[in-house]
mmCIF file of C-alpha atoms in Angstrom:
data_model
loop_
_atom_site.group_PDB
_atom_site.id
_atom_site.type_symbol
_atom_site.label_atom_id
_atom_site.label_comp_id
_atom_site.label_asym_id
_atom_site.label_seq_id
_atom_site.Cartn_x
_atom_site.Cartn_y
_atom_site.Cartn_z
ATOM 1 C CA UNK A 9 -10.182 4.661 6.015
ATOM 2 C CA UNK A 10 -8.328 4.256 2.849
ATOM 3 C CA UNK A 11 -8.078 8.170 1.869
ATOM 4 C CA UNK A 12 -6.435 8.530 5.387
ATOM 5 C CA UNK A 13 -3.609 5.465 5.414
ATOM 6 C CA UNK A 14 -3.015 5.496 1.658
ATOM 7 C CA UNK A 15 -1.608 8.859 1.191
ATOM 8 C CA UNK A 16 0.801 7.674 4.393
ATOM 9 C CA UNK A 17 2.144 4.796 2.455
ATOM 10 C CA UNK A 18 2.649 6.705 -1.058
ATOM 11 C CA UNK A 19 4.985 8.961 1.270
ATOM 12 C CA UNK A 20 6.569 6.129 3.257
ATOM 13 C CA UNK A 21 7.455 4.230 -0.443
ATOM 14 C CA UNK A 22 8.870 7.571 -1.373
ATOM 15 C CA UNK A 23 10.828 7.394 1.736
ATOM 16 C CA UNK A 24 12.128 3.908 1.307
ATOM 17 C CA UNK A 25 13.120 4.946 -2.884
ATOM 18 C CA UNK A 26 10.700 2.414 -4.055
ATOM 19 C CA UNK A 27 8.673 2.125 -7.504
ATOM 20 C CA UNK A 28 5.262 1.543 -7.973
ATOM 21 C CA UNK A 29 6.227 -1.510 -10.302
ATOM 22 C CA UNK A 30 8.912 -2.585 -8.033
ATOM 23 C CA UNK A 31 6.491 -2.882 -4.914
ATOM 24 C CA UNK A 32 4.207 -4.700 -7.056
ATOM 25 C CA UNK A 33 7.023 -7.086 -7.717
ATOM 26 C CA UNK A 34 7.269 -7.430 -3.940
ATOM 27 C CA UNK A 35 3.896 -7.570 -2.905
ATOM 28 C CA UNK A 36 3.619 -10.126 -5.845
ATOM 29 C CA UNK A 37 0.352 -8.567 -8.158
ATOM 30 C CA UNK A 38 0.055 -7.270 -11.111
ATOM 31 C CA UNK A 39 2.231 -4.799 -12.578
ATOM 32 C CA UNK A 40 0.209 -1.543 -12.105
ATOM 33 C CA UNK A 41 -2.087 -2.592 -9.324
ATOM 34 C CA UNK A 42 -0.326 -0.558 -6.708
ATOM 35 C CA UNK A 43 -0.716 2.264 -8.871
ATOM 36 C CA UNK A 44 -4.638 1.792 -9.167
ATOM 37 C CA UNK A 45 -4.698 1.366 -5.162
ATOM 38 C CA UNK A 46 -2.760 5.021 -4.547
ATOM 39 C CA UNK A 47 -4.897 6.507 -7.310
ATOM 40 C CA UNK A 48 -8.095 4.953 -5.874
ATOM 41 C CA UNK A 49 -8.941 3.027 -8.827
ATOM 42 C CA UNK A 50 -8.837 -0.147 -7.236
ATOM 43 C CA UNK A 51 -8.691 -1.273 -3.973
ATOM 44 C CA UNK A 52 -6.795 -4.053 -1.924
ATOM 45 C CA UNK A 53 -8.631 -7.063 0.079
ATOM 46 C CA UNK A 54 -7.667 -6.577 3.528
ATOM 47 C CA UNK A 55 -5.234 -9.406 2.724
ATOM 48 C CA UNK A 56 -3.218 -7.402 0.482
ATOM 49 C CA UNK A 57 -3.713 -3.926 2.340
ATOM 50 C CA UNK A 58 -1.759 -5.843 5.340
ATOM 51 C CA UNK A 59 0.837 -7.060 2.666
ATOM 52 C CA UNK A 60 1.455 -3.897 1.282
ATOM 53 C CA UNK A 61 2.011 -2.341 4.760
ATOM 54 C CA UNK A 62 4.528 -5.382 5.327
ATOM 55 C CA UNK A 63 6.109 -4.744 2.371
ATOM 56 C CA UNK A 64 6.500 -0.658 3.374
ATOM 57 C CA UNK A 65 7.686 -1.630 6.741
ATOM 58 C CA UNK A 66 4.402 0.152 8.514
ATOM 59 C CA UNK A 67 2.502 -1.546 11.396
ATOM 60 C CA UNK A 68 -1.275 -1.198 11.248
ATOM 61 C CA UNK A 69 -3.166 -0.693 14.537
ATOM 62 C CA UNK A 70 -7.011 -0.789 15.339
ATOM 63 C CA UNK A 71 -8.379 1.406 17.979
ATOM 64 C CA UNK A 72 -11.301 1.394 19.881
ATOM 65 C CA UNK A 73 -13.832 4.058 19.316
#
């Protein structure tokens, strides 16, 4: 799941002009943790993966198998 919606919201913060340190600023963690999550270092509680799609204006949808 995360190697398919990550590399859509590394393109949608290129869209929007906004830095890796700046979204951390808005998601409010640690300078460098977004960078971890797009690299695959770390990754986000469910919490925070909902905040960070908040934060890049995207909507995240479940679907039924």
């Amino acid at each position: 799941f995360h190697q398919q919606v990550i590399p859509q919201f590394v393109k949608q913060r290129h869209k929007l002009g906004i830095s890796q340190m700046d979204l951390d600023e808005k998601i409010g963690v640690a300078r460098g943790l977004v960078s971890k999550w797009e690299v695959g270092i770390r990754k986000p509680s469910g919490y925070l993966f909902c905040v960070w799609a908040e934060a890049l204006g995207c909507e995240l949808w479940l679907k039924e198998k």
